[in-house]
Coordinates of C-alpha atoms in Angstrom, one line a residue:
M360 CA -2.1 -14.0 -27.2
T361 CA -0.1 -17.2 -27.3
T362 CA 0.1 -19.2 -30.5
V363 CA -0.6 -22.9 -30.8
K364 CA 3.1 -23.6 -31.1
E365 CA 3.8 -21.6 -27.9
R366 CA 1.1 -23.4 -26.0
E367 CA 2.5 -26.8 -27.1
A368 CA 6.0 -25.8 -26.0
I369 CA 4.7 -24.5 -22.6
A370 CA 2.6 -27.7 -22.0
S371 CA 5.6 -29.9 -22.9
E372 CA 7.9 -28.0 -20.4
F373 CA 5.2 -28.1 -17.7
A374 CA 5.1 -31.9 -18.1
E375 CA 8.9 -32.1 -18.0
K376 CA 9.8 -29.5 -15.3
M377 CA 7.0 -29.0 -12.9
N378 CA 7.5 -30.8 -9.6
E379 CA 4.8 -33.5 -9.7
D380 CA 5.2 -34.5 -6.0
E381 CA 4.8 -30.8 -4.9
L382 CA 1.7 -30.4 -7.1
L383 CA 0.2 -33.6 -5.5
N384 CA 1.0 -32.3 -2.0
C385 CA -1.9 -29.9 -2.3
M386 CA -4.9 -31.6 -0.6
R387 CA -7.3 -28.9 -1.8
C388 CA -8.2 -28.3 1.9
G389 CA -8.7 -24.6 1.4
F390 CA -6.8 -23.4 4.5
C391 CA -5.0 -21.0 2.1
L392 CA -8.1 -19.3 0.9
P393 CA -8.7 -16.7 3.7
H394 CA -5.0 -15.8 3.5
C395 CA -4.8 -15.0 -0.2
P396 CA -5.4 -11.3 -1.0
T397 CA -6.2 -11.9 -4.7
Y398 CA -8.8 -14.6 -3.8
I399 CA -10.5 -12.2 -1.4
E400 CA -10.3 -9.0 -3.5
S401 CA -11.5 -10.9 -6.6
G402 CA -14.8 -11.8 -4.9
L403 CA -13.6 -15.3 -3.9
K404 CA -12.7 -16.4 -7.4
E405 CA -11.2 -19.9 -7.1
S406 CA -8.8 -19.6 -10.0
Y407 CA -7.2 -16.6 -8.2
S408 CA -6.5 -18.7 -5.1
P409 CA -3.3 -20.8 -4.3
R410 CA -5.4 -23.9 -4.4
G411 CA -7.0 -22.9 -7.7
R412 CA -3.6 -22.0 -9.3
I413 CA -2.1 -25.3 -8.3
A414 CA -5.1 -27.1 -9.8
L415 CA -4.4 -25.2 -13.1
M416 CA -0.7 -26.0 -13.0
K417 CA -1.5 -29.7 -12.4
A418 CA -4.1 -29.7 -15.2
V419 CA -1.6 -28.2 -17.7
T420 CA 1.1 -30.7 -16.5
D421 CA -1.3 -33.6 -17.0
G422 CA -2.4 -32.4 -20.4
L423 CA -6.0 -31.9 -19.3
I424 CA -6.1 -28.2 -20.3
E425 CA -4.1 -25.9 -22.5
P426 CA -1.8 -23.2 -21.0
D427 CA -4.1 -20.5 -22.4
E428 CA -4.5 -16.8 -21.6
D429 CA -6.7 -17.6 -18.6
V430 CA -4.1 -19.8 -17.0
E431 CA -1.4 -17.2 -17.6
R432 CA -3.7 -14.5 -16.2
S433 CA -4.3 -16.4 -13.1
L434 CA -0.6 -16.9 -12.5
S435 CA 0.3 -13.3 -13.4
L436 CA -2.2 -11.9 -10.9
C437 CA -0.6 -13.7 -8.0
L438 CA 1.3 -11.4 -5.7
G439 CA 3.8 -14.1 -4.8
C440 CA 3.4 -13.1 -1.1
R441 CA 3.5 -16.8 -0.1
A442 CA 1.0 -16.2 2.8
C443 CA -0.4 -19.6 1.8
E444 CA 2.7 -21.4 2.8
P445 CA 2.8 -21.0 6.6
V446 CA -0.9 -22.1 6.9
C447 CA -0.6 -25.1 4.6
P448 CA -0.9 -28.4 6.6
S449 CA 1.0 -30.2 3.8
G450 CA 3.8 -27.7 3.6
V451 CA 3.3 -27.1 -0.1
K452 CA 6.1 -24.8 -1.5
Y453 CA 3.7 -22.8 -3.6
G454 CA 6.2 -20.0 -4.3
H455 CA 8.6 -22.5 -6.0
L456 CA 5.8 -23.9 -8.1
L457 CA 4.7 -20.4 -9.1
E458 CA 8.2 -19.2 -10.2
E459 CA 8.8 -22.4 -12.2
A460 CA 5.5 -22.0 -14.0
R461 CA 6.1 -18.3 -14.8
D462 CA 9.6 -19.1 -16.1
I463 CA 8.3 -21.8 -18.4
I464 CA 5.6 -19.5 -19.8
H465 CA 7.9 -16.5 -20.3
Q466 CA 10.7 -18.4 -21.8
N467 CA 8.4 -20.0 -24.4
K468 CA 6.5 -16.9 -25.4
D469 CA 7.5 -14.8 -28.4
H470 CA 7.1 -11.4 -26.7
S471 CA 6.4 -8.3 -28.8
F472 CA 9.5 -6.2 -29.7
P473 CA 8.7 -3.4 -27.1
V474 CA 8.2 -6.1 -24.3
K475 CA 11.5 -7.8 -25.4
T476 CA 13.3 -4.5 -25.3
I477 CA 12.1 -3.5 -21.9
R478 CA 12.7 -7.0 -20.4
K479 CA 16.2 -7.0 -21.8
A480 CA 16.9 -3.5 -20.6
V481 CA 15.7 -4.2 -17.1
F482 CA 16.8 -7.8 -16.5
S483 CA 20.1 -7.8 -18.4
G484 CA 21.1 -4.2 -18.8
L485 CA 20.2 -2.6 -15.5
F486 CA 19.7 -4.6 -12.3
P487 CA 22.8 -6.9 -12.7
H488 CA 25.0 -3.8 -12.9
Q489 CA 25.2 -1.7 -9.7
E490 CA 27.0 1.2 -11.4
R491 CA 24.1 1.5 -13.9
M492 CA 21.7 1.4 -11.0
Q493 CA 23.7 4.3 -9.5
N494 CA 23.5 6.2 -12.8
M495 CA 19.7 5.6 -13.0
T496 CA 19.2 6.7 -9.5
S497 CA 21.4 9.8 -10.1
L498 CA 19.0 10.8 -12.9
L499 CA 16.1 10.7 -10.4
G500 CA 18.2 12.8 -8.0
F501 CA 18.9 15.3 -10.8
Y502 CA 15.1 15.4 -11.5
Q503 CA 14.4 16.1 -7.8
R504 CA 17.1 18.7 -7.2
S505 CA 17.3 20.6 -10.5
G506 CA 13.8 22.1 -10.4
L507 CA 12.4 19.7 -13.0
Q508 CA 10.3 18.0 -10.3
Y509 CA 8.9 21.4 -9.3
I510 CA 8.1 22.3 -12.9
A511 CA 6.5 18.9 -13.6
R512 CA 4.2 19.3 -10.6
K513 CA 3.3 22.9 -11.3
T514 CA 2.6 22.4 -15.0
G515 CA 0.4 19.4 -14.4
V516 CA 2.5 17.1 -16.7
L517 CA 2.2 14.3 -14.1
S518 CA -1.5 14.3 -14.6
M519 CA -0.8 12.5 -17.9
L520 CA 0.3 9.4 -15.8
P521 CA -2.1 6.9 -14.3
D522 CA -3.3 8.2 -10.9
H523 CA -1.3 5.6 -8.8
L524 CA 1.9 6.5 -10.7
A525 CA 1.4 10.2 -10.4
T526 CA 0.9 9.7 -6.6
M527 CA 3.9 7.4 -6.4
E528 CA 6.1 10.2 -7.8
K529 CA 5.2 12.2 -4.8
V530 CA 6.3 9.6 -2.3
L531 CA 9.7 8.7 -3.8
P532 CA 12.5 9.3 -1.3
K533 CA 15.0 12.1 -1.8
V534 CA 17.8 10.1 -3.4
P535 CA 21.6 10.7 -2.7
T536 CA 24.1 12.0 -5.3
K537 CA 26.2 9.5 -7.2
S538 CA 29.3 10.7 -5.2
E539 CA 27.5 9.9 -2.0
M540 CA 26.6 6.4 -3.2
K541 CA 30.2 5.7 -4.1
K542 CA 31.5 6.8 -0.7
R543 CA 29.7 4.0 1.1
P544 CA 32.5 2.1 3.1
T545 CA 33.4 -1.5 2.5
D546 CA 34.1 -2.4 6.1
L547 CA 33.3 -0.9 9.5
P548 CA 34.5 -1.6 13.0
S549 CA 32.3 -2.5 15.9
I550 CA 31.4 0.2 18.4
G551 CA 32.5 -1.4 21.6
P552 CA 33.6 -5.1 22.1
V553 CA 33.2 -7.2 19.0
L554 CA 30.5 -9.8 19.5
K555 CA 30.1 -11.0 15.9
K556 CA 31.6 -10.5 12.5
V557 CA 29.0 -10.0 9.8
A558 CA 28.8 -9.4 6.1
F559 CA 26.1 -6.9 4.9
F560 CA 24.0 -7.6 1.8
S561 CA 23.6 -4.0 0.6
G562 CA 21.2 -4.7 -2.3
C563 CA 20.7 -2.7 -5.5
L564 CA 17.8 -0.3 -4.7
M565 CA 18.6 -0.3 -1.0
D566 CA 22.2 0.9 -1.8
T567 CA 21.0 3.6 -4.1
M568 CA 17.5 5.0 -3.6
F569 CA 17.4 3.9 0.1
L570 CA 21.1 4.6 0.9
E571 CA 20.2 6.4 4.2
T572 CA 18.4 3.2 5.4
N573 CA 21.5 1.2 4.6
K574 CA 23.6 3.7 6.6
A575 CA 21.1 3.4 9.5
T576 CA 21.4 -0.4 9.4
L577 CA 25.2 -0.4 9.5
K578 CA 25.1 2.0 12.4
L579 CA 22.8 -0.4 14.3
L580 CA 25.1 -3.3 13.6
Q581 CA 28.0 -1.3 14.9
L582 CA 26.2 -0.3 18.1
A583 CA 25.1 -4.0 18.6
G584 CA 28.8 -5.1 18.6
C585 CA 29.3 -6.2 15.0
E586 CA 32.4 -5.9 12.9
I587 CA 31.1 -5.4 9.3
V588 CA 32.4 -6.3 5.9
I589 CA 30.5 -5.3 2.7
P590 CA 31.7 -7.3 -0.2
K591 CA 32.4 -5.1 -3.3
S592 CA 31.6 -7.8 -5.8
Q593 CA 28.1 -8.6 -4.6
A594 CA 25.1 -8.1 -6.9
C595 CA 21.4 -7.7 -7.0
C596 CA 19.7 -10.6 -5.2
G597 CA 17.8 -11.7 -8.4
A598 CA 14.3 -11.6 -6.9
L599 CA 12.9 -9.5 -9.7
H600 CA 14.3 -12.0 -12.2
G601 CA 13.1 -15.0 -10.3
H602 CA 9.5 -13.6 -9.9
S603 CA 9.3 -12.5 -13.5
G604 CA 10.2 -15.7 -15.4
E605 CA 13.9 -15.0 -15.8
K606 CA 15.3 -18.0 -13.8
E607 CA 18.6 -18.2 -15.6
G608 CA 19.4 -14.5 -14.9
A609 CA 18.5 -15.2 -11.2
K610 CA 20.9 -18.1 -11.1
R611 CA 23.7 -16.0 -12.5
L612 CA 23.2 -13.4 -9.8
A613 CA 22.9 -16.0 -7.1
K614 CA 26.3 -17.4 -8.1
R615 CA 27.9 -14.0 -8.1
N616 CA 26.6 -13.4 -4.6
I617 CA 27.6 -16.7 -3.2
E618 CA 31.2 -16.2 -4.5
A619 CA 31.3 -12.6 -3.1
F620 CA 30.3 -13.7 0.4
E621 CA 32.5 -16.7 0.5
A622 CA 35.6 -14.5 0.4
D623 CA 35.2 -13.5 4.1
E624 CA 34.8 -15.8 7.1
V625 CA 31.8 -14.3 8.9
D626 CA 29.2 -15.4 11.4
Y627 CA 26.2 -14.1 9.6
I628 CA 25.1 -12.4 6.4
I629 CA 22.7 -9.6 7.2
T630 CA 19.8 -8.2 5.1
N631 CA 17.5 -5.3 5.8
A632 CA 15.0 -5.9 3.0
G633 CA 12.4 -8.6 3.4
G634 CA 12.0 -9.2 -0.4
C635 CA 15.8 -9.6 -0.9
G636 CA 16.2 -11.8 2.2
A637 CA 13.5 -14.2 1.1
F638 CA 15.0 -14.7 -2.3
L639 CA 18.5 -15.1 -0.9
I640 CA 17.4 -17.7 1.5
D641 CA 15.9 -19.7 -1.4
Y642 CA 19.3 -19.9 -3.3
D643 CA 19.6 -23.6 -2.3
H644 CA 16.3 -24.3 -4.1
L645 CA 17.2 -22.1 -7.1
L646 CA 20.5 -24.0 -7.5
Q647 CA 19.3 -27.5 -6.5
D648 CA 20.1 -29.0 -9.9
E649 CA 23.8 -28.0 -9.8
P650 CA 25.3 -30.1 -7.0
T651 CA 28.4 -28.1 -6.3
W652 CA 26.6 -24.8 -6.3
H653 CA 23.8 -26.3 -4.3
E654 CA 26.2 -27.2 -1.4
R655 CA 27.7 -23.7 -1.6
A656 CA 24.2 -22.2 -1.6
I657 CA 23.3 -24.1 1.6
A658 CA 26.3 -22.7 3.4
F659 CA 25.3 -19.2 2.2
T660 CA 21.7 -19.5 3.3
N661 CA 22.6 -20.9 6.7
K662 CA 24.2 -17.6 7.5
L663 CA 21.4 -15.3 6.5
K664 CA 19.7 -13.2 9.1
D665 CA 17.4 -10.1 9.0
I666 CA 18.7 -7.0 10.8
S667 CA 15.9 -7.3 13.4
E668 CA 16.9 -10.9 14.3
I669 CA 20.5 -10.2 15.0
L670 CA 19.7 -7.1 17.0
V671 CA 17.4 -9.2 19.2
D672 CA 20.0 -12.0 19.4
L673 CA 22.7 -9.6 20.6
R674 CA 20.2 -8.0 23.0
F675 CA 20.7 -4.6 21.4
H676 CA 17.3 -3.4 22.8
E677 CA 18.3 -4.3 26.3
K678 CA 21.8 -2.7 26.2
T679 CA 20.8 0.5 24.4
R680 CA 18.3 2.9 25.7
L681 CA 15.8 3.5 22.9
K682 CA 13.5 6.5 23.3
L683 CA 11.2 8.7 21.1
P684 CA 8.7 11.4 21.8
A685 CA 5.2 10.1 22.7
Q686 CA 3.6 8.7 19.6
T687 CA 1.6 5.7 18.3
V688 CA 3.4 3.1 16.2
T689 CA 2.1 0.1 14.2
F690 CA 3.9 -2.5 12.2
Q691 CA 3.2 -3.7 8.7
D692 CA 4.8 -7.1 8.0
S693 CA 6.9 -7.6 4.9
C694 CA 5.2 -10.7 3.4
H695 CA 8.5 -12.3 2.5
L696 CA 10.2 -11.5 5.8
R697 CA 7.3 -13.2 7.7
N698 CA 6.3 -16.0 5.3
V699 CA 9.7 -17.1 4.0
M700 CA 12.3 -15.9 6.5
N701 CA 9.9 -16.6 9.4
T702 CA 10.7 -13.3 11.0
S703 CA 7.8 -11.5 12.7
I704 CA 8.5 -11.5 16.4
A705 CA 11.9 -9.7 16.4
P706 CA 10.7 -6.4 14.8
R707 CA 7.9 -6.2 17.4
I708 CA 10.3 -6.9 20.3
L709 CA 12.5 -4.0 19.1
L710 CA 9.6 -1.6 18.6
Q711 CA 8.0 -2.3 22.0
A712 CA 11.4 -1.7 23.6
I713 CA 11.3 2.0 22.6
E714 CA 10.3 4.3 25.4
G715 CA 7.6 6.8 24.6
I716 CA 5.7 4.8 21.9
D717 CA 2.4 3.2 22.2
F718 CA 2.6 0.1 20.0
R719 CA -0.7 -1.0 18.4
E720 CA -1.0 -4.2 16.4
M721 CA -2.7 -3.7 13.1
K722 CA -5.5 -6.0 12.0
D723 CA -4.2 -8.4 9.3
A724 CA -0.7 -6.9 9.6
D725 CA 0.6 -10.0 8.0
R726 CA -1.5 -9.5 4.8
C727 CA 0.2 -8.2 1.7
C728 CA 0.1 -4.4 1.1
G729 CA -0.1 -4.9 -2.7
S730 CA 3.4 -3.8 -3.5
A731 CA 5.1 -7.1 -4.4
G732 CA 8.0 -5.8 -6.4
I733 CA 6.7 -4.2 -9.5
Y734 CA 3.2 -5.6 -9.0
N735 CA 1.8 -2.2 -8.1
I736 CA 2.8 -1.0 -11.5
V737 CA 1.9 -3.9 -13.8
E738 CA -1.2 -5.0 -11.8
S739 CA -2.3 -1.6 -10.5
E740 CA -6.0 -2.3 -10.2
M741 CA -5.7 -5.3 -7.9
S742 CA -2.8 -3.7 -6.1
M743 CA -4.9 -0.6 -5.2
K744 CA -7.8 -2.8 -4.0
I745 CA -5.4 -4.5 -1.7
L746 CA -3.9 -1.2 -0.6
D747 CA -7.3 0.2 0.2
T748 CA -8.0 -2.6 2.6
K749 CA -4.6 -2.1 4.2
M750 CA -5.2 1.6 4.7
A751 CA -8.6 0.9 6.4
H752 CA -6.8 -1.2 8.9
T753 CA -4.0 1.4 9.2
K754 CA -6.5 4.1 10.0
S755 CA -8.1 2.0 12.8
T756 CA -4.8 2.0 14.7
Q757 CA -4.7 5.8 14.7
A758 CA -0.9 5.4 14.3
D759 CA 1.4 8.3 13.8
I760 CA 4.0 6.0 12.3
V761 CA 3.7 2.9 10.2
V762 CA 6.9 0.8 10.4
T763 CA 7.9 -1.8 7.8
A764 CA 11.0 -3.7 6.8
N765 CA 11.1 -3.7 3.0
P766 CA 11.5 -0.9 0.5
G767 CA 8.6 -1.9 -1.6
C768 CA 6.3 -2.1 1.4
L769 CA 7.6 1.3 2.5
L770 CA 6.8 3.0 -0.8
Q771 CA 3.4 1.3 -1.0
M772 CA 2.4 2.4 2.5
Q773 CA 3.6 5.9 1.7
L774 CA 1.5 5.7 -1.4
G775 CA -1.5 4.7 0.6
I776 CA -1.0 7.5 3.1
E777 CA -0.8 10.0 0.2
R778 CA -3.9 8.6 -1.5
E779 CA -5.9 8.8 1.8
K780 CA -4.6 12.3 2.5
M781 CA -3.1 11.2 5.8
G782 CA 0.2 12.8 5.3
D783 CA -0.3 15.5 8.0
C784 CA -0.8 12.9 10.8
T785 CA 0.9 9.7 9.6
K786 CA 4.2 8.7 8.0
A787 CA 5.8 5.4 7.0
V788 CA 9.4 4.5 7.9
H789 CA 11.8 1.6 7.7
I790 CA 12.4 0.0 11.1
A791 CA 16.2 0.6 10.8
D792 CA 15.6 4.4 10.4
L793 CA 13.3 4.5 13.4
L794 CA 15.7 2.5 15.6
V795 CA 18.6 4.8 14.8
E796 CA 16.5 7.8 15.6
A797 CA 15.4 6.2 18.9
A798 CA 19.0 5.3 19.8
A799 CA 20.2 8.9 19.2
L800 CA 17.8 10.5 21.7

């Protein structure tokens, strides 16, 4: 519960920092409503819609209401999927407003000691340091390989966890060893004539827990005719910080990444995680108040491309025979890849180019799956409601494979498959892994 002093500080910073023009851009037309998962799953509760949340932000900014627990709850429950933005006739940058509001609230709250400790450990102690990410992932690998996982499952220890977390433990990927993580190369030649020189954003979770998907991505880039550099000094993209009210931490990581990728002259900077790509492409907004860094951020963001986009641009699917055994495939959009990076056609072009598959479009494939970073942990009830709807649509496709392009979405879809007991007939995969498999046949 916030104190009077905290509410006063929050209200003062809302008035000082919130973008008044952006708040006024919202015409209250309601075009965003049918695209907002929390509005739909809450039973059409206005304060859980983008329009309603903007109204609350504006009211706090104007001093009409206090930034009380109800306001904070409304903003906390937002997935940040930004599905409202492409359908907004006024072009309101809702995601920017949301992150600014969350940052103001969290920076002016006196969190309890346990919360402070956890936030410091995660945002300052873990994600900015890739070696620590490797160490943490190595512990998970030890748990999986040592027999501890077998014992935990057999003894029923996992039943002490909330149902969705116990199920999530079952769908975690088999993680590599620390030595395998450290062996990842820093540059790779093209296979065949060099068409482009690219830098690869390897990410933190992608380069540890999902290392095999990163390897698949690099292989695809080589096959497409790319010479690849992987800057050693790059860091976490900062998305978790930016979405969780840790704006200054996000800025520090952004500057590290801009510096890291400026070192090499490349045509493009390639990402394979929708969530990372969307935050990276917003670096120019994040650093807009620092002129020198803002210019450098623009140069950085102008080079960003998702793996699917560059593969299509280089006509990889036309030059490489892609083939798989007969099966039905559907695609679940990464919200941030679609809504922020404006990438939705390229993945479908690539999937439909694979011989042997029957591609079936999923109903509301562009609607959030409920993962949203750590949302499925901190807001599990709403997350599972959204996932239940997503799985109903998945079932209707009768797909053997659900393809996505973001690690959080991948785990969430695997979680849904496990919850629905569909594991014998359906699996979820990252598009890079499927394409590498198809190219090898």
